[in-house]
mmCIF file of C-alpha atoms and ligand atoms in Angstrom:
data_model
loop_
_atom_site.group_PDB
_atom_site.id
_atom_site.type_symbol
_atom_site.label_atom_id
_atom_site.label_comp_id
_atom_site.label_asym_id
_atom_site.label_seq_id
_atom_site.Cartn_x
_atom_site.Cartn_y
_atom_site.Cartn_z
ATOM 1 C CA MET A 1045 -0.026 0.023 0.002
ATOM 2 C CA GLY A 1046 2.440 2.602 -1.171
ATOM 3 C CA ARG A 1047 4.770 2.087 1.798
ATOM 4 C CA VAL A 1048 7.894 4.173 1.592
ATOM 5 C CA THR A 1049 10.617 3.076 3.939
ATOM 6 C CA VAL A 1050 13.612 5.019 5.004
ATOM 7 C CA SER A 1051 16.519 3.900 7.184
ATOM 8 C CA LEU A 1052 17.067 5.244 10.639
ATOM 9 C CA ASP A 1053 19.971 7.231 9.278
ATOM 10 C CA ASP A 1054 17.537 9.222 7.162
ATOM 11 C CA LEU A 1055 15.648 10.482 10.235
ATOM 12 C CA PRO A 1056 16.628 13.356 12.564
ATOM 13 C CA LEU A 1057 17.291 10.993 15.476
ATOM 14 C CA ARG A 1058 19.053 12.410 18.555
ATOM 15 C CA ASP A 1059 22.781 12.114 18.021
ATOM 16 C CA ASP A 1060 23.291 10.332 21.294
ATOM 17 C CA LEU A 1061 20.837 7.584 20.288
ATOM 18 C CA ARG A 1062 22.491 6.813 16.995
ATOM 19 C CA GLY A 1063 23.981 3.393 16.838
ATOM 20 C CA GLN A 1064 22.234 2.306 20.103
ATOM 21 C CA LYS A 1065 20.449 -1.074 20.188
ATOM 22 C CA PRO A 1066 16.998 -1.478 21.734
ATOM 23 C CA TYR A 1067 16.290 -3.958 24.519
ATOM 24 C CA GLY A 1068 16.075 -7.153 22.606
ATOM 25 C CA ALA A 1069 15.375 -10.423 24.457
ATOM 26 C CA PRO A 1070 14.110 -12.634 21.569
ATOM 27 C CA GLN A 1071 10.373 -13.411 21.995
ATOM 28 C CA ALA A 1072 9.765 -16.740 20.174
ATOM 29 C CA PRO A 1073 6.766 -19.040 20.603
ATOM 30 C CA LEU A 1074 8.742 -21.979 21.947
ATOM 31 C CA PRO A 1075 7.174 -24.536 24.292
ATOM 32 C CA ILE A 1076 9.869 -24.065 26.956
ATOM 33 C CA ALA A 1077 10.577 -20.287 27.442
ATOM 34 C CA LEU A 1078 13.192 -19.850 30.148
ATOM 35 C CA ASN A 1079 14.844 -16.684 28.838
ATOM 36 C CA VAL A 1080 13.381 -13.617 30.637
ATOM 37 C CA ASN A 1081 13.158 -14.846 34.261
ATOM 38 C CA GLU A 1082 9.340 -14.904 34.343
ATOM 39 C CA ASN A 1083 7.541 -17.032 36.867
ATOM 40 C CA THR A 1084 6.449 -19.763 34.423
ATOM 41 C CA HIS A 1085 3.563 -20.929 36.709
ATOM 42 C CA PRO A 1086 0.193 -19.418 35.542
ATOM 43 C CA VAL A 1087 -1.951 -17.231 37.844
ATOM 44 C CA PRO A 1088 -4.107 -19.630 39.979
ATOM 45 C CA ASP A 1089 -7.707 -19.992 38.730
ATOM 46 C CA ASP A 1090 -9.336 -18.549 41.905
ATOM 47 C CA VAL A 1091 -7.002 -15.548 41.969
ATOM 48 C CA ALA A 1092 -7.625 -14.984 38.267
ATOM 49 C CA ALA A 1093 -11.387 -15.045 38.929
ATOM 50 C CA ASP A 1094 -11.119 -12.421 41.687
ATOM 51 C CA ILE A 1095 -8.922 -10.239 39.426
ATOM 52 C CA VAL A 1096 -11.440 -10.511 36.628
ATOM 53 C CA ASP A 1097 -14.264 -9.416 38.992
ATOM 54 C CA SER A 1098 -12.268 -6.354 40.098
ATOM 55 C CA VAL A 1099 -11.303 -5.483 36.590
ATOM 56 C CA ALA A 1100 -14.995 -5.869 35.494
ATOM 57 C CA LYS A 1101 -16.030 -3.281 38.093
ATOM 58 C CA ALA A 1102 -13.292 -0.902 36.944
ATOM 59 C CA VAL A 1103 -14.355 -1.215 33.308
ATOM 60 C CA THR A 1104 -17.696 0.408 33.905
ATOM 61 C CA GLY A 1105 -15.916 3.482 35.218
ATOM 62 C CA LEU A 1106 -13.460 3.732 32.304
ATOM 63 C CA ASN A 1107 -15.276 6.913 31.086
ATOM 64 C CA ARG A 1108 -13.347 8.643 33.889
ATOM 65 C CA TYR A 1109 -9.579 9.021 34.423
ATOM 66 C CA PRO A 1110 -8.211 6.711 37.058
ATOM 67 C CA ASP A 1111 -7.069 7.771 40.554
ATOM 68 C CA ARG A 1112 -3.917 9.638 39.678
ATOM 69 C CA GLU A 1113 -2.427 8.856 43.035
ATOM 70 C CA PHE A 1114 -3.360 5.115 42.798
ATOM 71 C CA SER A 1115 -3.973 5.365 46.618
ATOM 72 C CA GLU A 1116 -5.539 1.906 47.135
ATOM 73 C CA LEU A 1117 -2.708 0.201 45.243
ATOM 74 C CA ARG A 1118 -0.089 2.086 47.295
ATOM 75 C CA GLU A 1119 -1.730 1.017 50.498
ATOM 76 C CA ALA A 1120 -1.728 -2.576 49.344
ATOM 77 C CA LEU A 1121 1.897 -2.370 48.273
ATOM 78 C CA ALA A 1122 2.896 -0.782 51.612
ATOM 79 C CA ASP A 1123 1.182 -3.665 53.464
ATOM 80 C CA TYR A 1124 2.939 -6.150 51.260
ATOM 81 C CA LEU A 1125 6.367 -4.733 51.956
ATOM 82 C CA GLY A 1126 5.894 -4.376 55.681
ATOM 83 C CA HIS A 1127 8.916 -2.724 57.341
ATOM 84 C CA GLY A 1128 6.511 -0.133 58.836
ATOM 85 C CA LEU A 1129 6.222 1.624 55.425
ATOM 86 C CA ASP A 1130 3.318 3.929 54.715
ATOM 87 C CA ALA A 1131 1.513 4.607 51.358
ATOM 88 C CA ASP A 1132 3.233 7.967 50.961
ATOM 89 C CA GLN A 1133 6.599 6.155 50.702
ATOM 90 C CA ILE A 1134 5.462 4.003 47.872
ATOM 91 C CA TRP A 1135 5.485 4.734 44.087
ATOM 92 C CA ALA A 1136 4.392 2.440 41.270
ATOM 93 C CA ALA A 1137 4.379 2.483 37.518
ATOM 94 C CA ASN A 1138 4.034 0.193 34.519
ATOM 95 C CA GLY A 1139 6.815 -2.178 35.407
ATOM 96 C CA SER A 1140 9.840 -1.365 37.480
ATOM 97 C CA ASN A 1141 11.476 -0.262 34.293
ATOM 98 C CA GLU A 1142 9.142 2.771 34.204
ATOM 99 C CA VAL A 1143 9.808 3.320 38.007
ATOM 100 C CA LEU A 1144 13.545 3.362 37.157
ATOM 101 C CA GLN A 1145 12.873 5.768 34.288
ATOM 102 C CA HIS A 1146 10.952 8.082 36.620
ATOM 103 C CA ILE A 1147 13.945 8.153 39.023
ATOM 104 C CA LEU A 1148 16.429 8.938 36.237
ATOM 105 C CA GLN A 1149 14.133 11.601 34.681
ATOM 106 C CA ALA A 1150 13.898 13.304 38.119
ATOM 107 C CA PHE A 1151 17.504 12.791 39.360
ATOM 108 C CA ALA A 1152 19.659 12.279 36.277
ATOM 109 C CA GLY A 1153 19.054 13.856 32.848
ATOM 110 C CA PRO A 1154 21.408 15.738 30.513
ATOM 111 C CA GLY A 1155 24.888 16.512 31.902
ATOM 112 C CA ARG A 1156 24.469 13.861 34.661
ATOM 113 C CA THR A 1157 25.765 10.395 35.183
ATOM 114 C CA ALA A 1158 24.477 7.017 36.341
ATOM 115 C CA MET A 1159 26.623 4.063 37.395
ATOM 116 C CA GLY A 1160 26.111 0.349 37.585
ATOM 117 C CA PHE A 1161 28.364 -2.657 38.225
ATOM 118 C CA ALA A 1162 28.765 -4.540 34.935
ATOM 119 C CA PRO A 1163 27.651 -7.050 33.861
ATOM 120 C CA THR A 1164 24.270 -5.965 35.188
ATOM 121 C CA TYR A 1165 20.683 -5.450 34.042
ATOM 122 C CA SER A 1166 20.942 -4.112 30.457
ATOM 123 C CA MET A 1167 18.047 -1.671 30.872
ATOM 124 C CA TYR A 1168 20.070 0.483 33.349
ATOM 125 C CA SER A 1169 22.318 1.745 30.637
ATOM 126 C CA LEU A 1170 19.578 2.025 28.070
ATOM 127 C CA LEU A 1171 17.292 4.044 30.431
ATOM 128 C CA THR A 1172 20.258 6.215 31.357
ATOM 129 C CA ARG A 1173 21.094 7.115 27.788
ATOM 130 C CA GLY A 1174 17.351 7.531 27.114
ATOM 131 C CA VAL A 1175 17.179 10.453 29.520
ATOM 132 C CA GLY A 1176 20.383 11.914 28.031
ATOM 133 C CA SER A 1177 22.745 10.964 30.869
ATOM 134 C CA GLU A 1178 26.150 9.343 30.687
ATOM 135 C CA TRP A 1179 26.439 5.662 31.716
ATOM 136 C CA ILE A 1180 29.412 4.646 33.799
ATOM 137 C CA ALA A 1181 30.203 0.901 34.024
ATOM 138 C CA ALA A 1182 31.866 0.088 37.383
ATOM 139 C CA THR A 1183 33.525 -3.321 37.715
ATOM 140 C CA ARG A 1184 32.941 -6.529 39.696
ATOM 141 C CA GLY A 1185 35.286 -9.235 41.009
ATOM 142 C CA SER A 1186 36.276 -12.350 39.080
ATOM 143 C CA ARG A 1187 33.087 -14.218 40.140
ATOM 144 C CA PHE A 1188 30.954 -11.134 39.662
ATOM 145 C CA GLU A 1189 30.853 -10.339 43.392
ATOM 146 C CA ILE A 1190 30.924 -6.746 44.760
ATOM 147 C CA THR A 1191 32.728 -5.872 47.999
ATOM 148 C CA ALA A 1192 31.950 -2.894 50.136
ATOM 149 C CA ASP A 1193 35.384 -1.402 49.878
ATOM 150 C CA ASP A 1194 35.829 -1.709 46.196
ATOM 151 C CA ALA A 1195 32.317 -0.524 45.406
ATOM 152 C CA ALA A 1196 32.758 2.559 47.663
ATOM 153 C CA ARG A 1197 36.098 3.303 46.061
ATOM 154 C CA GLN A 1198 34.632 3.259 42.503
ATOM 155 C CA VAL A 1199 31.662 5.372 43.583
ATOM 156 C CA ARG A 1200 33.880 7.910 45.234
ATOM 157 C CA GLU A 1201 36.081 8.192 42.239
ATOM 158 C CA ALA A 1202 33.258 8.701 39.643
ATOM 159 C CA ASP A 1203 30.880 10.534 41.986
ATOM 160 C CA PRO A 1204 27.752 9.616 39.857
ATOM 161 C CA ASP A 1205 24.363 11.238 40.302
ATOM 162 C CA VAL A 1206 22.698 7.843 40.381
ATOM 163 C CA VAL A 1207 24.045 4.428 41.435
ATOM 164 C CA PHE A 1208 22.272 1.139 40.547
ATOM 165 C CA LEU A 1209 22.764 -1.823 42.781
ATOM 166 C CA CYS A 1210 20.994 -4.944 41.598
ATOM 167 C CA ALA A 1211 20.317 -7.354 44.489
ATOM 168 C CA PRO A 1212 20.600 -10.112 43.509
ATOM 169 C CA ASN A 1213 22.256 -9.132 40.276
ATOM 170 C CA ASN A 1214 20.792 -9.873 36.880
ATOM 171 C CA PRO A 1215 22.197 -11.612 34.744
ATOM 172 C CA THR A 1216 24.743 -13.156 37.211
ATOM 173 C CA GLY A 1217 22.418 -14.079 40.111
ATOM 174 C CA THR A 1218 25.026 -12.757 42.535
ATOM 175 C CA PRO A 1219 23.583 -11.871 46.004
ATOM 176 C CA LEU A 1220 24.555 -8.432 47.456
ATOM 177 C CA ALA A 1221 25.362 -7.857 51.054
ATOM 178 C CA LEU A 1222 23.659 -4.987 52.802
ATOM 179 C CA GLU A 1223 27.014 -3.706 53.873
ATOM 180 C CA VAL A 1224 27.692 -2.906 50.225
ATOM 181 C CA VAL A 1225 24.539 -0.798 50.079
ATOM 182 C CA GLU A 1226 25.632 0.986 53.231
ATOM 183 C CA ALA A 1227 29.180 1.661 52.033
ATOM 184 C CA VAL A 1228 27.969 2.905 48.584
ATOM 185 C CA TYR A 1229 25.415 5.215 50.201
ATOM 186 C CA GLU A 1230 28.161 6.658 52.430
ATOM 187 C CA ALA A 1231 30.502 7.114 49.457
ATOM 188 C CA SER A 1232 27.917 8.800 47.193
ATOM 189 C CA HIS A 1233 26.285 12.171 47.047
ATOM 190 C CA GLY A 1234 23.554 11.015 44.675
ATOM 191 C CA ILE A 1235 20.617 8.563 44.529
ATOM 192 C CA VAL A 1236 21.336 4.937 45.428
ATOM 193 C CA ILE A 1237 18.871 2.542 43.852
ATOM 194 C CA VAL A 1238 18.745 -1.024 45.171
ATOM 195 C CA ASP A 1239 16.846 -3.089 42.596
ATOM 196 C CA GLU A 1240 15.384 -6.012 44.478
ATOM 197 C CA ALA A 1241 13.439 -7.531 41.537
ATOM 198 C CA TYR A 1242 14.341 -10.956 42.623
ATOM 199 C CA HIS A 1243 14.246 -10.532 46.382
ATOM 200 C CA GLU A 1244 11.454 -13.099 47.030
ATOM 201 C CA PHE A 1245 13.763 -15.844 45.675
ATOM 202 C CA ALA A 1246 16.544 -15.183 48.115
ATOM 203 C CA PRO A 1247 16.777 -17.290 51.343
ATOM 204 C CA ALA A 1248 13.939 -16.312 53.735
ATOM 205 C CA ASP A 1249 16.349 -14.668 56.271
ATOM 206 C CA THR A 1250 17.964 -12.408 53.631
ATOM 207 C CA PRO A 1251 17.588 -8.829 54.869
ATOM 208 C CA SER A 1252 16.060 -6.298 52.449
ATOM 209 C CA ALA A 1253 17.530 -2.886 51.719
ATOM 210 C CA LEU A 1254 14.107 -1.640 52.954
ATOM 211 C CA SER A 1255 15.537 -2.004 56.418
ATOM 212 C CA LEU A 1256 18.066 0.644 55.593
ATOM 213 C CA LEU A 1257 15.594 3.340 54.490
ATOM 214 C CA PRO A 1258 15.069 5.197 57.794
ATOM 215 C CA GLY A 1259 17.420 8.164 57.800
ATOM 216 C CA ARG A 1260 18.659 7.612 54.221
ATOM 217 C CA GLU A 1261 16.640 10.025 52.057
ATOM 218 C CA ARG A 1262 18.743 9.313 48.962
ATOM 219 C CA LEU A 1263 18.176 5.572 49.123
ATOM 220 C CA VAL A 1264 15.382 3.829 47.131
ATOM 221 C CA VAL A 1265 14.425 0.213 46.882
ATOM 222 C CA SER A 1266 12.638 -0.943 43.750
ATOM 223 C CA ARG A 1267 10.597 -4.103 43.363
ATOM 224 C CA THR A 1268 8.415 -5.662 40.722
ATOM 225 C CA MET A 1269 5.332 -7.837 40.416
ATOM 226 C CA SER A 1270 6.867 -9.354 37.268
ATOM 227 C CA LYS A 1271 9.047 -12.073 38.735
ATOM 228 C CA ALA A 1272 8.210 -14.000 41.912
ATOM 229 C CA PHE A 1273 4.655 -12.513 41.888
ATOM 230 C CA ALA A 1274 3.907 -14.075 38.553
ATOM 231 C CA PHE A 1275 2.341 -10.866 37.091
ATOM 232 C CA ALA A 1276 4.835 -9.796 34.296
ATOM 233 C CA GLY A 1277 2.022 -9.288 31.739
ATOM 234 C CA ALA A 1278 0.222 -6.816 33.932
ATOM 235 C CA ARG A 1279 3.260 -4.447 34.055
ATOM 236 C CA VAL A 1280 3.483 -3.297 37.611
ATOM 237 C CA GLY A 1281 6.668 -2.212 39.352
ATOM 238 C CA TYR A 1282 7.063 -0.143 42.466
ATOM 239 C CA LEU A 1283 9.486 1.411 44.921
ATOM 240 C CA ALA A 1284 9.820 2.519 48.475
ATOM 241 C CA ALA A 1285 11.623 5.698 49.557
ATOM 242 C CA ASP A 1286 11.292 8.834 51.558
ATOM 243 C CA PRO A 1287 7.998 10.700 50.978
ATOM 244 C CA ALA A 1288 9.936 13.659 49.582
ATOM 245 C CA PHE A 1289 11.633 11.368 47.053
ATOM 246 C CA VAL A 1290 8.263 10.085 45.944
ATOM 247 C CA ASP A 1291 7.016 13.654 45.617
ATOM 248 C CA ALA A 1292 9.845 14.309 43.122
ATOM 249 C CA LEU A 1293 8.597 11.603 40.861
ATOM 250 C CA ARG A 1294 5.339 13.341 40.413
ATOM 251 C CA LEU A 1295 7.213 15.987 38.423
ATOM 252 C CA VAL A 1296 8.115 13.601 35.679
ATOM 253 C CA ARG A 1297 5.345 10.946 35.446
ATOM 254 C CA LEU A 1298 2.650 11.233 32.857
ATOM 255 C CA PRO A 1299 -0.710 12.157 34.308
ATOM 256 C CA TYR A 1300 -2.836 8.993 35.120
ATOM 257 C CA HIS A 1301 0.125 6.828 34.130
ATOM 258 C CA LEU A 1302 -1.383 3.726 35.840
ATOM 259 C CA SER A 1303 -4.658 2.731 34.167
ATOM 260 C CA ALA A 1304 -7.669 1.960 36.211
ATOM 261 C CA ILE A 1305 -7.440 -1.636 34.847
ATOM 262 C CA THR A 1306 -3.838 -1.981 35.958
ATOM 263 C CA GLN A 1307 -4.680 -0.566 39.351
ATOM 264 C CA ALA A 1308 -7.711 -2.881 39.829
ATOM 265 C CA ALA A 1309 -5.778 -5.964 38.679
ATOM 266 C CA ALA A 1310 -2.740 -5.299 40.837
ATOM 267 C CA THR A 1311 -4.783 -4.463 43.926
ATOM 268 C CA ALA A 1312 -6.792 -7.639 43.508
ATOM 269 C CA ALA A 1313 -3.573 -9.776 42.985
ATOM 270 C CA LEU A 1314 -2.094 -8.324 46.158
ATOM 271 C CA ARG A 1315 -5.096 -9.475 48.111
ATOM 272 C CA HIS A 1316 -3.879 -12.968 47.289
ATOM 273 C CA SER A 1317 -0.157 -12.393 47.744
ATOM 274 C CA ALA A 1318 0.450 -15.616 49.739
ATOM 275 C CA GLU A 1319 -1.120 -17.643 46.938
ATOM 276 C CA MET A 1320 0.608 -15.697 44.180
ATOM 277 C CA LEU A 1321 3.925 -16.451 45.861
ATOM 278 C CA ARG A 1322 3.242 -20.060 46.590
ATOM 279 C CA THR A 1323 5.315 -21.268 43.636
ATOM 280 C CA VAL A 1324 8.467 -19.545 44.890
ATOM 281 C CA SER A 1325 9.781 -22.471 46.914
ATOM 282 C CA ASP A 1326 9.254 -24.868 44.018
ATOM 283 C CA ILE A 1327 11.181 -22.478 41.661
ATOM 284 C CA VAL A 1328 14.036 -22.158 44.141
ATOM 285 C CA GLU A 1329 14.156 -25.977 44.221
ATOM 286 C CA GLN A 1330 14.326 -26.112 40.399
ATOM 287 C CA ARG A 1331 17.019 -23.373 40.390
ATOM 288 C CA ASP A 1332 19.146 -25.515 42.827
ATOM 289 C CA ARG A 1333 18.548 -28.509 40.695
ATOM 290 C CA ILE A 1334 19.777 -26.646 37.565
ATOM 291 C CA SER A 1335 22.947 -25.618 39.479
ATOM 292 C CA GLY A 1336 23.586 -29.097 40.655
ATOM 293 C CA THR A 1337 22.990 -30.760 37.271
ATOM 294 C CA LEU A 1338 25.029 -28.134 35.378
ATOM 295 C CA ASP A 1339 27.921 -28.731 37.671
ATOM 296 C CA ALA A 1340 27.661 -32.546 37.170
ATOM 297 C CA LEU A 1341 27.545 -31.901 33.360
ATOM 298 C CA GLY A 1342 30.860 -30.009 33.645
ATOM 299 C CA TYR A 1343 29.514 -26.484 33.384
ATOM 300 C CA ASP A 1344 30.351 -23.683 35.795
ATOM 301 C CA PRO A 1345 27.192 -22.377 37.482
ATOM 302 C CA TYR A 1346 27.393 -19.232 39.620
ATOM 303 C CA PRO A 1347 25.693 -18.981 42.996
ATOM 304 C CA SER A 1348 22.219 -17.498 42.560
ATOM 305 C CA GLY A 1349 19.871 -15.752 44.930
ATOM 306 C CA SER A 1350 17.240 -15.371 42.135
ATOM 307 C CA ASN A 1351 15.136 -17.542 39.798
ATOM 308 C CA PHE A 1352 17.787 -18.061 37.204
ATOM 309 C CA VAL A 1353 21.325 -19.457 36.809
ATOM 310 C CA LEU A 1354 24.235 -18.048 34.981
ATOM 311 C CA PHE A 1355 26.675 -20.686 33.826
ATOM 312 C CA GLY A 1356 30.181 -20.618 32.343
ATOM 313 C CA GLY A 1357 32.117 -23.254 30.573
ATOM 314 C CA VAL A 1358 30.002 -22.959 27.409
ATOM 315 C CA ASP A 1359 32.448 -23.251 24.474
ATOM 316 C CA ASP A 1360 30.212 -21.681 21.931
ATOM 317 C CA PRO A 1361 27.218 -19.948 23.581
ATOM 318 C CA HIS A 1362 25.562 -18.993 20.406
ATOM 319 C CA ASP A 1363 25.755 -22.563 18.949
ATOM 320 C CA THR A 1364 24.495 -24.059 22.250
ATOM 321 C CA TRP A 1365 21.691 -21.454 22.398
ATOM 322 C CA LYS A 1366 20.622 -22.378 18.835
ATOM 323 C CA ARG A 1367 20.734 -26.121 19.496
ATOM 324 C CA LEU A 1368 18.545 -25.555 22.609
ATOM 325 C CA TYR A 1369 16.302 -23.365 20.455
ATOM 326 C CA ASP A 1370 15.923 -26.210 17.865
ATOM 327 C CA ARG A 1371 14.815 -28.481 20.687
ATOM 328 C CA GLY A 1372 12.092 -26.010 21.726
ATOM 329 C CA VAL A 1373 14.061 -24.480 24.676
ATOM 330 C CA LEU A 1374 14.563 -20.725 24.875
ATOM 331 C CA VAL A 1375 17.408 -19.548 27.149
ATOM 332 C CA ARG A 1376 19.364 -16.240 27.146
ATOM 333 C CA ASP A 1377 22.608 -15.514 25.547
ATOM 334 C CA ILE A 1378 23.516 -12.376 27.504
ATOM 335 C CA GLY A 1379 26.649 -11.692 25.648
ATOM 336 C CA ILE A 1380 29.138 -12.749 28.286
ATOM 337 C CA PRO A 1381 31.711 -14.858 26.455
ATOM 338 C CA GLY A 1382 31.426 -18.592 27.384
ATOM 339 C CA HIS A 1383 28.222 -18.077 29.383
ATOM 340 C CA LEU A 1384 24.446 -18.610 29.070
ATOM 341 C CA ARG A 1385 21.572 -17.761 31.491
ATOM 342 C CA VAL A 1386 18.546 -19.919 32.175
ATOM 343 C CA SER A 1387 15.481 -19.233 34.192
ATOM 344 C CA ALA A 1388 14.121 -21.904 36.571
ATOM 345 C CA GLY A 1389 10.770 -23.139 35.266
ATOM 346 C CA THR A 1390 8.314 -25.724 36.456
ATOM 347 C CA ALA A 1391 9.810 -29.132 37.206
ATOM 348 C CA GLU A 1392 8.834 -30.338 33.673
ATOM 349 C CA GLU A 1393 10.284 -27.322 31.915
ATOM 350 C CA THR A 1394 13.414 -27.589 33.937
ATOM 351 C CA THR A 1395 13.767 -31.271 33.102
ATOM 352 C CA ALA A 1396 13.247 -30.432 29.437
ATOM 353 C CA PHE A 1397 16.055 -27.938 29.511
ATOM 354 C CA LEU A 1398 18.483 -30.145 31.438
ATOM 355 C CA ASP A 1399 17.820 -33.137 29.177
ATOM 356 C CA ALA A 1400 18.233 -31.021 25.991
ATOM 357 C CA LEU A 1401 21.481 -29.587 27.341
ATOM 358 C CA ALA A 1402 22.824 -33.027 28.280
ATOM 359 C CA ALA A 1403 21.984 -34.340 24.839
ATOM 360 C CA ILE A 1404 23.762 -31.392 23.176
ATOM 361 C CA ARG A 1405 26.775 -31.905 25.459
ATOM 362 C CA SER A 1406 27.028 -35.545 24.378
ATOM 363 C CA GLU A 1407 26.555 -34.630 20.636
ATOM 364 C CA ARG A 1408 29.502 -32.179 20.789
ATOM 365 C CA SER A 1409 31.887 -34.363 22.659
HETATM 366 C C1 LIG B 2648 13.013 -8.282 35.269
HETATM 367 C C2 LIG B 2648 13.703 -7.168 36.011
HETATM 368 C C3 LIG B 2648 13.033 -6.063 36.322
HETATM 369 C C4 LIG B 2648 11.563 -5.947 36.201
HETATM 370 O O1 LIG B 2648 11.128 -5.223 35.126
HETATM 371 P P1 LIG B 2648 9.546 -4.915 35.063
HETATM 372 O O2 LIG B 2648 9.533 -3.704 34.202
HETATM 373 O O3 LIG B 2648 9.050 -4.727 36.378
HETATM 374 O O4 LIG B 2648 8.945 -6.099 34.399
HETATM 375 C C5 LIG B 2648 13.667 -5.030 37.009
HETATM 376 N N1 LIG B 2648 15.010 -5.151 37.339
HETATM 377 C C6 LIG B 2648 15.669 -6.286 36.987
HETATM 378 C C7 LIG B 2648 17.070 -6.394 37.412
HETATM 379 C C8 LIG B 2648 15.054 -7.323 36.355
HETATM 380 O O5 LIG B 2648 15.739 -8.425 35.976
#
């Protein structure tokens, strides 16, 4: 139909976006999708029915804009997080990616810098560049660990406006000790974000950076309903911080950014948080089974406090990725030479992955 196509080079794109690559985890309709760290268990039927009821009520009111302050959802999220948090310390948006974007829009922007410890979540640098800030890649130890002294030193030297700490880290699974958060906060003059997207998968006695919030007005802890909570498709992420910090985010969000449907669905899901989280222990069991089996197969799995495992010892990651793909198993080639990342699925999915990998291993040897 008379479609004229030009290349990106023909458009007046911002200079600082030229040559950048968009976030690109492949989405392929394979039977075993273990590539983006979702909870692969479906929403339980009774919870789904209650969510549908709540959404149905919201639908009749869609002629009106939603509650701009999403008060009921914030109350529910404050209750869920505990730690004595109040609703005015909570912010939410369409996925924690949007929450992180709000933080960068308010506290980074042109002429400012944001830092993370590479390899880490690829969206941090994309979001940073998206708001016109400079990305600084700090380094980790040989097994991707971060120590308090080394992290504080790197933060002191670069003095970034925003620091990202991913706890546990994606894509490596590496847990993060609270003393690192404390040291980085002391060393920094800017905002310190602790991204606890996978916190629910850590051992039950793992302290959250939420416990460090009192008296630290530049500290913010972000969470998501996308992972343990099995709600990735609904797009709900949130954070806890000082009420003044939350106020700042109102300057940059779009009006009514959380739809009435999203608010209703998320609030309903949170009424069933225990049930929504019931699969976590099973997923952790599958994660540990993955680590044990990979080790037995001669790969090099890294310790993980999340629902995925990074493993080294992969001679040709792209070839292994493709052979798994051809067997209907989607994992993630995150671009670390010699490594692949796999999410823990249901017992059946996990078995399918491990069997496929063992078959590939024997084909190649
Ligand atoms: C998956 C993930 C998120 C969640 O993103 P949503 O936008 O909430 O789906 C945030 N941070 C990290 C490190 C992640 O891996």
